[in-house]
Amino acid sequence: MPVLEMKDICKSFFGTYANRDVCLEVREGEIHALLGENGAGKTTLMNILYGMYQKDAGSITIDGHEIVFKSPKDAIARHIGMVHQHFTLVPTLTVQQNITLGLRDSGYPFSRERARCEHIDRLSDSYGLKTHSRTLVKKLSVGEMQRVEILKLLYRKAKILILDEPTAVLTPQESDHLFAMFKQLKAEGCSIIVITHHIQEVLDHCDRVTVLRDGCSISTVETKGIDAKQLSTMMIGRELVPVARERQNHHMDAPVLELVDFGFKRNGGKVGSVNLSLKQSEILGIAGVDGNGQKELLETLMGLRHHEKGKVVCCQQDISNASTAERRLAGIGYISDDRHRDSLVLDMGIAENLLLRPAQSTTTTQGRMVNKQCMLEQATRVVKEFSIKSHGLQEPMRFLSGGNQQKLVLAREFIGSPKVIIAFQPTRGLDIGATEFVHNQLLAMRSAGCATLLVSTNLEEILLLSDRIAVIHEGSIMATIENKAVDITRIGLLMAGVKTEGAAR
Amino acid sequence: MKRRDDEWVSLLVVTGATLLVAFGLIALVGSNLMVAASSFLRGIFGSSYAMSEVLVRATPLMLAALGVSIGFKTGFTNLGAEGQLYMGAIAITATALVFPGLPPIVMIPLVILVGFAAGGAWALIPGFLKARFSISEVIMTIMLNYVAINLVGILVRTSLKDPAYPYPMSPILPESANFMQMLPPTRIHAGLVMALLMVIAVHLLVFRSRLGFEMRAVGLNGRACLCSGIQVNRATILSAIAGGGLAGLAGVSEIAGLHHRLIEGISPGFGYVAIIVALLGKNHPVGIVFASIGIAALQIGSMAMQRTAGVPTSIASIVMGALILFLVIRDSRQSIAILEGV
Amino acid sequence: MEPIVVVTTFFAASIRMAIPLALAGLGESISEKSGLLNIGVEAIMLCGAFFSFMVVFSTGSFFLGILAGMLGGLSMSMLHAFLSIRFKANQTIVGLAQNFLALGLTSFLFLMSFGQTTTLPSTRVLGDLPIPLLSSIPFIGQVLFSQNLFVYLTLGCMVLAHICFYKTDFGVALHAVGEHPIAADTAGLQVHTIRYIAALFNGILGGLGGAYLTIVKLGFFQENITAGKGYIALVAVILGKRTPFGILGAALVIGGAEALQIRLQTAGTGIPSQLFAMFPYLMTIAALLLTIGSANDPAALGIPYDRDKR
Amino acid sequence: ASETKASDSMRVALLLSGPANDQGWNAVAFAGLKAAEEKYGLQTAYSEHVGIADGEAAYTDYASQGYDLVIGHGFQFGEPAVRVSSRFPNTKFMAIESNVYSKNAASYVMACEEAAYLMGMLSASMSKSGKIGMVGGFEQPSIVKVVEAYKLGAKSVNPSIEVFEAYISSFTDVALGKEAAIAMADRGADVLSHVANQAGTGVIKAAEERGLLATGDSYDQNAIAPGTVMCSTIYSVPMLVLNAVEKVQNGTYEGGVFYLGMQDGVVDIAPYNSFDGIIPDSVKTLIADTRESILNGSLKIPMIETPTRN
Ligand SMILES: Nc1ncnc2c1ncn2[C@@H]1O[C@H](COP(=O)(O)OP(=O)(O)OP(=O)(O)O)[C@@H](O)[C@H]1O
Ligand SMILES: Nc1ncnc2c1ncn2[C@@H]1O[C@H](COP(=O)(O)OP(=O)(O)OP(=O)(O)O)[C@@H](O)[C@H]1O
Ligand SMILES: [Mg+2]
Ligand SMILES: [Mg+2]
């Protein structure tokens, strides 16, 4: 008997269906994958199960009893737990406070910090989820936050665990570790629902998979006896064309971007330091486990954090102490890893979001006024070129899917034909179709002569796109290697901080 | 179409509810309902003078509310329009008294400029402190209101005092600093024209100009602007200055158009009511025109009601509070659903 | 006059001035911690002041009066919470509108009850309640332990609030709801319920602050008796960074500035009185400048929580 | 525009800057209007809370409704009266305590200083500590002249008397008024006086609470604290209104600044009430004699309108 059965679930927002007659059945002790394009309705379905959204129609049965959840509180009481894609942790509370938030254990209403911390430590030991229960969540890396989210479920004794794109922020090793832990939970009788865009993960680790498309459930299949091709066809209705990186030969000698002894402050006060140089038509990939200073490095490079020491030269121009605007004007484009926070004004439309760049670099401004005509023409062009799906140029970005939002960010950064693109996790959270598009665009820019600094925790992506690969660990570059016949184990070791012989520059 | 109908239905419901409150209270004090209602309407529409008074009162409200709205767009919560208005009033007084001989053609632009600058400078203080040191502008602006009001008190007793009289007020300003009376005997003056021009200017600034775009973007997502190379602090500070300047113009307009001298208490809380006007007008210049006229009419009408029907002003205060609450309820998305459900 | 007496009376005066600010400020800080920004503290205090006076006037019972003050404050804070939560209204507009509403309502009801009169309806005031032994400690005894019930009540509330904020699950929940309501919701907290509870405290404490004015300090009610103290309480909240003792400190600074300016004025100087009137505000600005770089507004302050909207 | 009086009774309107029940300046005017209405069969109307911005509109509205006499109670109503007066030649305008006039608009100034002088004498005579206090509202001529005359009166009795003075920059902040009085009491003042309207009530309450003596202002304020208020100044607005009404009726109302004092029955002091037996006869005689000299013109109390800080 399935532990969970969702039948004919319907949910619409403002008249359009997010879920239409979706069915999902999860058995006890299985890892069940949920697959689908951006906007297919995966998150919506899980939010309904977790009591965040109220379904319009359909029924949910758990252990044979039909249930109605008014809020997550009810779901938690029935031992359901969910880790959202955008973590739901309070940054200004400690790990322990976040994990025990809303619980009433012994001693209520007083917080029994010590007992709770001990309990958390026991849990984290037995599942290999290393944390410090007394640190503030805002000091944690993304990976650590995810561990806290999972501990939150375990602390609450969840029997059905839902994870929305948990691997999007993890390195392959971390992902493997995560799935290993799922297997342990599975053995203890838990059921796990995982949303993911990585088909390989589904095939490697999951027992069954349900595919959603356009709000409808296409089918549920066993992962044994199905291959990646079949799955992606089920998901996007076509076959995926693998991205190919051709060799580029016109590398100029003079570097376009050069970081000399470039220092940046990391969280916790440690100072990282790197030397890097980028040539025209080159993609330099920086691989590394999340939280090794990538974010700080890039934000300092963009002038968003205090410049510590060293020099940044872009096209023979020293921009070490330049403002963000000046750096952008010098020809640097920036794709942040958090598009909602750093890249988009969600309440503005497509057209206006394209204006989000230094005033001097826009072509749609005449004098001090914005040329509306020009602005709309530009937006129309971009929407067409990047095939952005929307309900009009003025539709707030909020209502676009993540994939389409990301396309717009790319489009904007590419408009001014930048000399350098800094791309930080450019495909995080995107479905395979959108990912394919982004990769193609980055390669197109490369062909056009643009130098790209690609920072990603996704090693596959790095290997696929980069001409050279640098590995970052604890704020410094361990080694830089040409991307020909690279030794994956060596990169793995470098990422873990183990230096090996033969590191070439 | 249905949507439009709902708007009207809900507006009717709001009007009805407000009237119910008003009539209930008036009946409680034992005033005659018909007299009260007719005097309210007469106070607003009764004569061309009455109607002009509504516009006279709407003028400073409009200017100050425009100022407040610019701040709100950038996320600068400017509760200091009252103080900025008084700074504008001080500025025009001082300027006109220092250069009494200037011809109007020089004087008028000068006092407008100086008034704008004074209001802007007063708002620059919290604007700068917010942008540079992230000090709460909410408190800062409230505190600066008190400071400005007391500053007026000091000035009209010292350097700007009329030496001919013992009263705490400035001398009458030279004629050249007076705004034109447009339709005598009504008190409508050129300040109204200035306010309407400012509506257009603010509309252009906020919705057409590059700077206005930056201001709105900063208000909606400052972090994204920072990452995009938009000068966030510049936008914040400029919006503070522009907003304060507009409130300063409200002070200029009151002095140059009505009082012709600086005296304490020229603003019966215009700066605070302006916040409500801005919010009711949805921070949109055109919305503000209607909201300021509406609120002015409400105030003028209830004062007339007090004069004729003896209805206490406290009822006007209650009705104003209630009306705003009803409007707020109406505006919330859910309430439309509720009204539909009923 | 002996210096020690000057200092004692000054501190006693500062405390008297600080009590209503501290009580109302504490209430507002609870509300703000939960994410509800209520600019209408003035309204809460005014209703507290009015209803407590009316009940003491007609029943003579301070107990009932204090209760009525709390209920008066509650009526305003719960209205604000209801409109902010149920209707997701703009919290600033609601607060400002309530200030108009309460000013009108209390003046109106006062007029209805007593008419236009030149005889001031007044009551006894709650007397001082020196604490045995403690009150005989030199200086401290005079300043702290020879006061009225409300002073002890305020101190008690501060201690309780401190414990509640930093030692209990409710404090953590309050913080979570104001900082990240989605996180609180997914963790199983009832965001709206907690906000209503916060508004409840805001009303009770603000109502007490108002009641202090009428039934402890003055013994009568008059139109607009709070005269802007609600706005100053908002200042104390920010200055005190929403911590109970911070707010108490801020209230003492503001109250102390007020007490000081009056004392300086009676000492007879040639300075214009408006400069003295400005003094407390200038002090506040100065104090605010000292908080440079430590803005700590709850992230969700003033933003309605809507599950369906991400 | 208005026609000539159709009805038999005269119509008089009054503009007040604050609430009619402020226990002071406005209350006394309102009471005066009501008394005049009863006595002379007038038809009356009044407006509260008329700010400077609204004065002109209020005058205009009453005038266009055909009121015969429109009175603005406060100096700030002078200018608007003059400005409106030319448009309504058939209406008479009046501003109290102002100094401007036109053909049909007059300023009536009450010689409040005469009563205040007597209050100063009484306070100084009754003070045991040699220190008395005076709390003013705003620093403006109508208030300053009272404070200054009070000081002169006190000094005439006891040249070495110490008079504490403070302007609290508010007519409404009762709590601040009380605090100012307490500050003075803390410095040893044992008689407390005020010219602060509503806020002055706080002064009287402070005196009552401390077991000190007080004097009232504007009307007999003994009822506020019967065991505390020895005597009060009286500004008799009915007399003022009568004076004007009579002139309007017999067609002699004209522009100008008119000073009305004790001799005209407009200014006086209240009875001692329960203090009749407490105030020594010598003091009573002294005050009665001084009052007599003011009445017969042999003593002229100077009108000092800017503060002379000692
Ligand atoms: N809060 C919401 N308000 C309105 N519409 C929503 C909301 N959430 C989801 N939708 C709608 O539901 C559809 C499905 O969204 P959902 O988040 O479930 O997609 P998803 O499958 O999780 O996509 P992704 O892979 O990008 O996470 C969207 O296209 C959108 O139209
Ligand atoms: N407030 C909203 N109103 C309407 N639709 C929304 C809203 N928020 C999200 N959506 C819809 O939900 C869908 C998924 O949104 P979501 O933000 O989860 O995208 P995503 O692909 O998961 O991107 P990300 O990786 O940034 O989360 C989108 O198609 C979007 O249209
Ligand atoms: Mg999703
Ligand atoms: Mg997604």
Coordinates of N, CA and C and ligand atoms in Angstrom, one line a residue, chain A residues 13-14 16 18 36-44 53 85 165 197 402 429, chain C residues 308-310, ligand 1:
Chain A
F13 N -3.6 29.4 -10.5 CA -3.3 30.7 -10.0 C -3.9 31.7 -11.0
F14 N -4.7 32.6 -10.6 CA -5.2 33.7 -11.5 C -5.8 33.1 -12.8
T16 N -4.9 30.4 -14.4 CA -4.2 29.4 -15.2 C -3.8 28.3 -14.3
A18 N -1.7 25.4 -12.6 CA -0.4 25.1 -12.3 C -0.3 23.5 -12.2
G36 N 10.5 17.5 -14.3 CA 9.7 18.4 -15.2 C 10.4 19.7 -15.5
E37 N 10.0 20.3 -16.6 CA 10.6 21.6 -17.0 C 10.3 22.7 -15.9
N38 N 11.0 23.8 -16.0 CA 10.6 24.9 -15.2 C 9.2 25.3 -15.4
G39 N 8.4 25.4 -14.3 CA 7.0 25.8 -14.4 C 6.1 24.7 -14.7
A40 N 6.6 23.4 -14.6 CA 5.7 22.3 -14.9 C 4.7 22.1 -13.8
G41 N 5.0 22.6 -12.6 CA 4.1 22.4 -11.5 C 4.6 21.5 -10.4
K42 N 5.8 21.3 -10.4 CA 6.4 20.4 -9.3 C 6.3 21.0 -8.0
T43 N 6.8 22.2 -7.9 CA 6.8 22.9 -6.6 C 5.4 23.1 -6.1
T44 N 4.5 23.5 -7.0 CA 3.2 23.7 -6.6 C 2.6 22.4 -6.0
Y53 N -0.1 25.5 0.0 CA -1.2 25.9 -0.9 C -2.4 25.0 -0.6
Q85 N 13.1 25.0 -2.3 CA 14.3 25.3 -3.1 C 15.0 26.5 -2.6
E165 N 14.6 20.4 -5.5 CA 15.9 20.7 -6.2 C 17.1 20.8 -5.2
H197 N 16.5 18.5 -11.7 CA 16.6 18.7 -13.1 C 17.7 17.8 -13.7
G402 N 11.6 30.7 -13.6 CA 13.0 30.9 -13.3 C 13.8 30.8 -14.6
G429 N 19.1 25.9 -10.9 CA 17.7 25.8 -10.9 C 17.0 25.7 -12.2
Chain C
D308 N 0.6 32.7 -0.8 CA 0.5 32.5 -2.2 C 1.5 33.4 -3.0
K309 N 2.0 34.4 -2.3 CA 2.9 35.3 -3.1 C 4.3 35.1 -2.7
R310 N 5.2 34.7 -3.6 CA 6.5 34.5 -3.3 C 7.4 35.7 -3.6
Ligands
LIG1 N1 2.5 31.7 -6.0 C1 2.1 31.6 -7.2 N2 1.3 32.5 -7.7 C2 0.8 32.4 -8.9 N3 1.1 31.5 -9.8 C3 2.0 30.5 -9.4 C4 2.5 30.5 -8.1 N4 3.3 29.5 -7.9 C5 3.2 28.8 -9.1 N5 2.5 29.4 -10.0 C6 2.1 29.0 -11.3 O1 2.3 27.6 -11.3 C7 3.1 27.2 -12.4 C8 3.9 26.1 -11.9 O2 4.9 26.6 -11.0 P1 5.9 25.6 -10.1 O3 6.6 26.5 -9.2 O4 5.1 24.6 -9.5 O5 6.8 25.1 -11.2 P2 8.0 24.1 -11.0 O6 7.7 22.9 -11.7 O7 8.4 24.0 -9.6 O8 9.2 24.9 -11.8 P3 10.7 25.0 -11.5 O9 11.4 23.9 -12.1 O10 11.1 26.2 -12.2 O11 10.9 25.1 -10.0 C9 3.8 28.4 -12.8 O12 4.0 28.4 -14.2 C10 2.9 29.5 -12.4 O13 2.1 29.9 -13.5

